């Protein structure tokens, strides 16, 4: 079987759930080979099916933006002629993979929500125009390079050989531009990561700037907290929690929108959630067109009651 | 004197019913188009850089006839000149062909920096800036949330998922700008009148030395096989809070096994 290269994301060495999803998807197409810049927990990679683990360890990969990683990965593509290259659909993942595709003259598909083997090639499903259309795509040239959205599948364990191979790559001077002069890591919220969470509870302008009720409800459900751009622009919540076209795309099992009207740009980031619930005091808010369940009411009273009710049921 | 080229895209209005044409490309006829809203931020930042010193802003678009509207809007905001690359062979181009056309057009212009929006509001891939930089052999600082130009050095802040980064670069540079950089200005009456006199060049593929066989639908490396509208959501249950809204909400969640 042919190799499928999977670019692994592992901040502080811990392999993210979307990366495990990619390894799971890779097994549909061929033999997963994990590609790691820096370090990653190789046991986890092996448990999720990595037959090979290519590691690149050099400061150049963290000192500069995507250039060096793209060059290294492109060289590996040329060397291994993989059946496909799978990368997480983060902003960095997209930039690295698009450059790899350009360098290797391969078709590139962005933001796939599903990837299937089809004959000796691959077809993908994308969700486009704010989730209003589903598109099937394929590539016509080279090895398919595909970025896949988080929550596109459930990670499944399957023992791989996990043979570690330390690699070095030639990084050109041209790739070593735009130097990172400082990196300030954000404080962790203690809640699940927004794009990976099974439940997301969001607040918008309707919170009036106070996210207490939204956070309390999120915490009883073990959920991540999200925000609309109106809430972010008002300085009520950090940008990294924004859901929507210019924020994060989330696709959880459950999305709860509170005091959010449901503008097209917000929908673009949450419309593919499995179950959608909204609390809004305006019964004509467009968000109600999407919901499986909606409460017309003031979030300031509905959410605290819901929080108490969940606590009661949990006992 | 800082010369900035801003690449701007003409896109179907996101608030209208966007769909596809018979050849599986975006239908750009049935829905009104406009300057991609996210590119306004790039135009704004370019104008601010130039206004803080001395310089010139040229806007560049690749698209069908109507795409001239996107150029006009940017000129009304205050850009100095426009370039419109238009050629029937471009229809259906993928991200790679688009980046090739942009890179070749940019090479024909005089510039110190090239600004882009963070992503278009139709394709929304967000990789055209990085691909153009790769083709031009220039550093790319993408998703900038703050830009300061200080002599030859450009300092950029990037607000990522897990970290905030400060980046420094000098020399020719590609920058993509997020909507975190601050509101874009509206064209003033004076700006609208002045725009009518500003030069707009029309270029074909031949003018920029791009062969038609490397662009367009038939030469794309990626192909849309089929599309279908998402099935409409079945009407959900909506209740009005009469003091029990929270309890009813949790009842629903419990029935769905979320609690
Ligand atoms: C290019 C572009 C990109 C954008 N990207 C994004 C994006 O990524 N994400 C995003 O979210 N938006 C984005 N937007 C903005 C988007 O168009 C909307 O302006 C935004 O989503 C509105 O946020 P909101 O729903 O919180 O506020 P509003 O639209 O003001 O809605 C507030 C809602 O709260 C309700 N409400 C008020 N008080 C209460 C209460 N006490 N209890 C219950 N309900 C209450 C109101 O009835 C109303 O429906 C973008 C816009 C553009 C042009
Ligand atoms: C729904 C959809 C899905 C697609 N999926 C894929 C895919 O998976 N793979 C693929 O290769 N192609 C894909 N395409 C095609 C791709 O979007 C087009 O080739 C497009 O011209 C370039 O990408 P973008 O609009 O996403 O630009 P982005 O990369 O999102 O744009 C970033 C910035 O680049 C500049 N820019 C982009 N296009 C132009 C232009 N024509 N003129 C001037 N400046 C411009 C603007 O400053 C813009 O803000 C898709 C298109 C659509 C509509």
XYZ file of N, CA and C in Angstrom, chain A residues 141, chain B residues 89-90 97 100 205 210-221:
54
model
N -4.182 16.641 -10.950
C -2.742 16.663 -11.155
C -2.018 16.327 -9.852
N -10.107 33.504 -20.993
C -9.437 32.249 -20.651
C -9.310 32.046 -19.136
N -9.516 33.106 -18.357
C -9.312 33.017 -16.904
C -10.473 32.311 -16.203
N -3.724 29.025 -10.503
C -3.756 29.886 -11.681
C -3.994 31.338 -11.262
N -0.876 32.773 -10.088
C 0.058 32.998 -11.196
C -0.248 34.320 -11.906
N -4.126 38.499 -20.614
C -3.075 37.532 -20.260
C -1.813 37.794 -21.066
N 1.239 35.581 -19.596
C 0.753 34.298 -19.083
C 0.085 33.542 -20.230
N 0.461 32.286 -20.403
C -0.118 31.487 -21.469
C -1.503 30.990 -21.050
N -2.451 31.076 -21.971
C -3.823 30.663 -21.651
C -3.905 29.189 -21.239
N -2.914 28.404 -21.664
C -2.961 26.976 -21.341
C -2.587 26.691 -19.887
N -2.192 27.723 -19.133
C -1.880 27.456 -17.717
C -2.961 27.985 -16.775
N -4.064 28.488 -17.320
C -5.140 28.996 -16.454
C -6.494 28.464 -16.930
N -7.538 28.805 -16.200
C -8.891 28.470 -16.627
C -9.348 27.094 -16.172
N -10.635 26.855 -16.388
C -11.274 25.638 -15.894
C -10.608 24.355 -16.395
N -10.301 24.316 -17.699
C -9.768 23.083 -18.272
C -8.374 22.745 -17.768
N -7.660 23.734 -17.259
C -6.298 23.498 -16.800
C -6.164 23.502 -15.284
N -7.299 23.553 -14.583
C -7.246 23.614 -13.118
C -6.752 22.287 -12.547
N -6.008 22.363 -11.441
C -5.474 21.163 -10.796
C -6.519 20.535 -9.867
